mmCIF file of C-alpha atoms in Angstrom:
data_model
loop_
_atom_site.group_PDB
_atom_site.id
_atom_site.type_symbol
_atom_site.label_atom_id
_atom_site.label_comp_id
_atom_site.label_asym_id
_atom_site.label_seq_id
_atom_site.Cartn_x
_atom_site.Cartn_y
_atom_site.Cartn_z
ATOM 1 C CA MET A 1 80.607 96.473 162.872
ATOM 2 C CA ASP A 2 78.572 98.752 160.389
ATOM 3 C CA GLY A 3 79.353 98.914 156.928
ATOM 4 C CA MET A 4 81.636 102.022 157.019
ATOM 5 C CA ALA A 5 83.408 100.694 160.149
ATOM 6 C CA LYS A 6 83.934 97.304 157.928
ATOM 7 C CA THR A 7 85.053 99.686 154.885
ATOM 8 C CA SER A 8 87.598 101.725 156.661
ATOM 9 C CA THR A 9 89.273 98.535 158.218
ATOM 10 C CA THR A 10 89.344 96.921 155.052
ATOM 11 C CA THR A 11 90.884 99.788 153.612
ATOM 12 C CA GLN A 12 93.415 100.135 156.390
ATOM 13 C CA GLY A 13 94.254 96.162 155.891
ATOM 14 C CA LEU A 14 94.776 96.759 152.081
ATOM 15 C CA ARG A 15 97.335 99.475 153.038
ATOM 16 C CA ALA A 16 98.882 97.464 155.728
ATOM 17 C CA ALA A 17 99.084 94.326 153.312
ATOM 18 C CA ILE A 18 100.866 96.768 150.317
ATOM 19 C CA GLU A 19 103.384 98.093 153.187
ATOM 20 C CA ARG A 20 104.052 94.409 154.431
ATOM 21 C CA SER A 21 105.309 93.577 150.989
ATOM 22 C CA GLY A 22 107.814 96.091 151.053
ATOM 23 C CA TYR A 23 107.621 96.814 147.406
ATOM 24 C CA TYR A 24 107.494 100.389 146.448
ATOM 25 C CA PRO A 25 104.690 100.761 148.869
ATOM 26 C CA ALA A 26 103.654 104.221 148.408
ATOM 27 C CA LEU A 27 104.139 104.052 144.571
ATOM 28 C CA VAL A 28 101.732 100.883 144.566
ATOM 29 C CA ALA A 29 99.276 102.254 147.310
ATOM 30 C CA GLU A 30 98.764 105.663 145.016
ATOM 31 C CA ALA A 31 97.954 103.400 141.922
ATOM 32 C CA VAL A 32 95.665 101.391 143.602
ATOM 33 C CA GLU A 33 93.773 103.967 145.716
ATOM 34 C CA ALA A 34 93.525 106.346 142.304
ATOM 35 C CA ALA A 35 91.957 103.098 140.647
ATOM 36 C CA VAL A 36 89.567 102.112 143.772
ATOM 37 C CA GLY A 37 88.347 105.844 144.256
ATOM 38 C CA GLY A 38 85.755 106.219 146.924
ATOM 39 C CA GLU A 39 84.142 102.252 146.302
ATOM 40 C CA PRO A 40 84.303 100.505 149.887
ATOM 41 C CA ILE A 41 86.588 97.381 149.234
ATOM 42 C CA ARG A 42 85.327 94.208 149.787
ATOM 43 C CA SER A 43 87.948 92.157 149.284
ATOM 44 C CA TYR A 44 91.803 92.223 148.298
ATOM 45 C CA LEU A 45 94.792 90.469 147.886
ATOM 46 C CA VAL A 46 98.359 91.342 147.519
ATOM 47 C CA HIS A 47 100.897 89.112 146.201
ATOM 48 C CA GLN A 48 104.780 89.796 145.284
ATOM 49 C CA GLU A 49 106.474 87.446 143.352
ATOM 50 C CA THR A 50 110.461 87.304 142.516
ATOM 51 C CA THR A 51 111.618 86.080 139.581
ATOM 52 C CA PHE A 52 115.097 85.492 138.003
ATOM 53 C CA ASP A 53 116.208 86.761 134.576
ATOM 54 C CA GLN A 54 119.392 85.917 133.451
ATOM 55 C CA ASN A 55 121.626 87.540 136.325
ATOM 56 C CA GLU A 56 118.909 89.934 137.452
ATOM 57 C CA VAL A 57 116.383 89.721 140.340
ATOM 58 C CA ARG A 58 113.326 91.226 139.448
ATOM 59 C CA ARG A 59 110.237 91.880 141.636
ATOM 60 C CA HIS A 60 106.768 91.848 140.910
ATOM 61 C CA VAL A 61 103.768 92.619 142.830
ATOM 62 C CA THR A 62 99.882 92.184 142.043
ATOM 63 C CA VAL A 63 97.225 93.608 143.877
ATOM 64 C CA LEU A 64 93.729 92.646 143.465
ATOM 65 C CA VAL A 65 90.731 94.717 144.950
ATOM 66 C CA LEU A 66 86.926 93.796 144.735
ATOM 67 C CA THR A 67 84.667 96.377 145.019
ATOM 68 C CA GLY A 68 80.679 96.563 144.951
ATOM 69 C CA ASN A 69 80.589 97.080 141.338
ATOM 70 C CA ARG A 70 84.487 96.272 140.452
ATOM 71 C CA PHE A 71 87.266 93.874 140.169
ATOM 72 C CA ILE A 72 90.765 95.878 139.833
ATOM 73 C CA VAL A 73 94.241 94.426 139.252
ATOM 74 C CA SER A 74 97.750 96.215 139.611
ATOM 75 C CA HIS A 75 100.572 94.965 138.811
ATOM 76 C CA THR A 76 103.994 96.780 139.509
ATOM 77 C CA ASP A 77 107.120 95.469 138.114
ATOM 78 C CA GLU A 78 110.821 96.889 138.328
ATOM 79 C CA GLN A 79 112.922 97.117 135.880
ATOM 80 C CA ALA A 80 116.935 97.590 135.493
ATOM 81 C CA ALA A 81 118.687 100.937 133.620
ATOM 82 C CA ASP A 82 118.285 100.398 129.921
ATOM 83 C CA ASP A 83 118.247 102.156 126.478
ATOM 84 C CA THR A 84 114.993 104.028 127.868
ATOM 85 C CA SER A 85 116.540 105.199 131.139
ATOM 86 C CA PRO A 86 119.841 105.594 132.558
ATOM 87 C CA THR A 87 118.402 104.969 136.045
ATOM 88 C CA PRO A 88 116.599 101.744 137.319
ATOM 89 C CA TYR A 89 112.862 102.167 137.153
ATOM 90 C CA ALA A 90 109.102 100.893 137.828
ATOM 91 C CA THR A 91 106.375 100.472 135.882
ATOM 92 C CA THR A 92 102.800 100.662 137.663
ATOM 93 C CA SER A 93 99.479 99.689 135.716
ATOM 94 C CA THR A 94 95.925 99.322 136.873
ATOM 95 C CA GLU A 95 92.717 97.819 134.733
ATOM 96 C CA SER A 96 89.378 98.020 136.163
ATOM 97 C CA VAL A 97 86.996 95.433 135.277
ATOM 98 C CA LYS A 98 83.183 95.572 135.701
ATOM 99 C CA LEU A 99 82.174 92.624 137.294
ATOM 100 C CA GLY A 100 79.441 91.636 134.726
ATOM 101 C CA ARG A 101 82.539 91.388 132.433
ATOM 102 C CA ILE A 102 83.848 88.512 134.524
ATOM 103 C CA SER A 103 83.382 85.016 132.466
ATOM 104 C CA SER A 104 85.525 82.658 134.591
ATOM 105 C CA ILE A 105 87.123 82.330 137.834
ATOM 106 C CA VAL A 106 89.404 79.010 137.986
ATOM 107 C CA VAL A 107 90.979 77.651 141.453
ATOM 108 C CA SER A 108 93.306 74.929 141.307
ATOM 109 C CA ARG A 109 94.102 73.366 144.616
ATOM 110 C CA VAL A 110 97.209 71.274 145.095
ATOM 111 C CA VAL A 111 96.891 69.336 148.420
ATOM 112 C CA ALA A 112 99.608 66.970 149.675
ATOM 113 C CA ASN A 113 98.495 63.135 151.188
ATOM 114 C CA PRO A 114 95.021 63.736 149.466
ATOM 115 C CA GLU A 115 94.034 60.098 151.113
ATOM 116 C CA LYS A 116 94.495 61.632 154.215
ATOM 117 C CA TYR A 117 92.609 65.111 153.467
ATOM 118 C CA LYS A 118 90.271 66.479 156.007
ATOM 119 C CA PRO A 119 87.838 69.278 155.086
ATOM 120 C CA GLY A 120 89.345 73.229 155.972
ATOM 121 C CA THR A 121 93.049 71.775 155.582
ATOM 122 C CA LEU A 122 95.075 74.187 153.775
ATOM 123 C CA PRO A 123 96.079 73.418 150.406
ATOM 124 C CA ARG A 124 99.883 73.281 149.567
ATOM 125 C CA GLU A 125 99.507 76.106 146.639
ATOM 126 C CA ILE A 126 96.785 77.220 144.671
ATOM 127 C CA VAL A 127 96.229 78.969 141.054
ATOM 128 C CA LEU A 128 93.975 81.628 140.564
ATOM 129 C CA THR A 129 92.927 81.861 136.757
ATOM 130 C CA ILE A 130 90.383 85.261 135.958
ATOM 131 C CA GLY A 131 89.062 85.954 132.773
ATOM 132 C CA TRP A 132 87.352 88.538 131.581
ATOM 133 C CA GLY A 133 87.679 88.742 127.660
ATOM 134 C CA ALA A 134 91.078 91.199 127.459
ATOM 135 C CA VAL A 135 93.304 88.528 126.300
ATOM 136 C CA SER A 136 92.389 84.834 124.898
ATOM 137 C CA ARG A 137 94.726 82.199 124.214
ATOM 138 C CA LEU A 138 93.964 80.134 121.116
ATOM 139 C CA ASP A 139 95.262 76.500 120.915
ATOM 140 C CA LEU A 140 95.482 74.750 117.380
ATOM 141 C CA GLU A 141 96.071 71.552 116.055
ATOM 142 C CA PRO A 142 95.590 69.807 112.905
ATOM 143 C CA ALA A 143 92.122 67.765 112.783
ATOM 144 C CA ALA A 144 92.164 64.217 111.913
ATOM 145 C CA CYS A 145 89.659 61.275 111.268
ATOM 146 C CA GLY A 146 89.979 57.828 112.521
ATOM 147 C CA ASP A 147 91.437 56.428 109.490
ATOM 148 C CA PRO A 148 94.916 55.779 109.998
ATOM 149 C CA ASN A 149 95.593 55.601 105.968
ATOM 150 C CA CYS A 150 93.692 59.039 105.447
ATOM 151 C CA GLU A 151 96.009 61.684 103.694
ATOM 152 C CA ALA A 152 93.261 64.044 103.375
ATOM 153 C CA ASP A 153 93.477 67.738 104.764
ATOM 154 C CA HIS A 154 90.810 67.962 107.674
ATOM 155 C CA GLY A 155 91.505 71.633 108.435
ATOM 156 C CA TYR A 156 92.708 72.445 112.231
ATOM 157 C CA THR A 157 90.961 72.267 115.363
ATOM 158 C CA GLY A 158 91.174 73.933 118.712
ATOM 159 C CA SER A 159 90.207 75.865 121.772
ATOM 160 C CA SER A 160 90.023 79.131 123.097
ATOM 161 C CA THR A 161 90.922 79.931 126.925
ATOM 162 C CA ALA A 162 90.376 83.350 128.790
ATOM 163 C CA ASP A 163 93.332 83.843 130.426
ATOM 164 C CA ASP A 164 93.608 87.270 131.314
ATOM 165 C CA LEU A 165 95.336 86.612 134.910
ATOM 166 C CA SER A 166 96.744 83.728 136.634
ATOM 167 C CA LEU A 167 98.385 83.685 139.855
ATOM 168 C CA ARG A 168 100.475 81.080 141.723
ATOM 169 C CA VAL A 169 100.182 81.351 145.620
ATOM 170 C CA SER A 170 102.216 78.875 147.694
ATOM 171 C CA GLU A 171 102.131 78.105 151.452
ATOM 172 C CA ALA A 172 105.726 77.562 151.138
ATOM 173 C CA GLY A 173 106.895 80.575 149.305
ATOM 174 C CA ASP A 174 104.197 82.915 150.422
ATOM 175 C CA GLY A 175 102.814 81.865 153.678
ATOM 176 C CA PRO A 176 99.788 79.976 154.984
ATOM 177 C CA GLU A 177 98.321 83.488 155.428
ATOM 178 C CA THR A 178 98.599 84.432 151.640
ATOM 179 C CA VAL A 179 97.228 81.419 150.757
ATOM 180 C CA ARG A 180 94.019 81.699 153.078
ATOM 181 C CA GLN A 181 93.781 85.271 151.517
ATOM 182 C CA ALA A 182 93.931 83.875 148.016
ATOM 183 C CA LEU A 183 90.983 81.654 148.669
ATOM 184 C CA ALA A 184 89.042 84.284 150.564
ATOM 185 C CA PHE A 185 89.589 86.628 148.043
ATOM 186 C CA ALA A 186 88.416 83.896 145.004
ATOM 187 C CA GLN A 187 85.552 83.125 146.935
ATOM 188 C CA ALA A 188 84.326 86.869 147.459
ATOM 189 C CA LEU A 189 84.926 87.168 143.798
ATOM 190 C CA SER A 190 83.153 83.987 143.071
ATOM 191 C CA GLU A 191 80.182 85.065 145.035
ATOM 192 C CA ALA A 192 80.079 88.690 143.880
ATOM 193 C CA THR A 193 80.086 87.816 139.489
ATOM 194 C CA ALA A 194 77.125 85.119 140.951
ATOM 195 C CA ASP A 195 75.095 88.084 141.750
ATOM 196 C CA SER A 196 76.111 90.825 139.153
ATOM 197 C CA PRO A 197 73.928 90.932 136.338
ATOM 198 C CA HIS A 198 75.379 90.046 132.958
#
């Protein structure tokens, strides 16, 4: 298949995945397509999540897109009527990140019965964490020395973690195809950032 046909197929696949999510597909597709522009799509992932907030059920969809030069993240949330709006509404945001800015990609895999694991077996769930420096978490704790009788102030110690996006996908909740797609997207993003100049 030539590059042009693959691009068209990938774009159609992304649109179909957004439609399948059933979550305001026209709104989500328009936001994602505007962010992608005319760039060819190399890989994508569409993930819908339902959460329970007190007595309300809320849906959220995240769309991740990899182009030749950028990583695009789109979030769409629905909101109930509130003080700012007499009717329910949705908010959609997109962020475009140059591949060279991505500093970490972490794929955590949860595998059942690891003693019987065979290469190629699909994990039960994965957590994909991507950092590019927009959001960092700082964990601090009081520093101490080895003397149990010491009462001196040793200041603080801690760590900073890039935590821009964390997405959990499970076979039970999202289906095996979504887990496969998440792994394929993580691999494509990892390969693209390895090739990208920093």
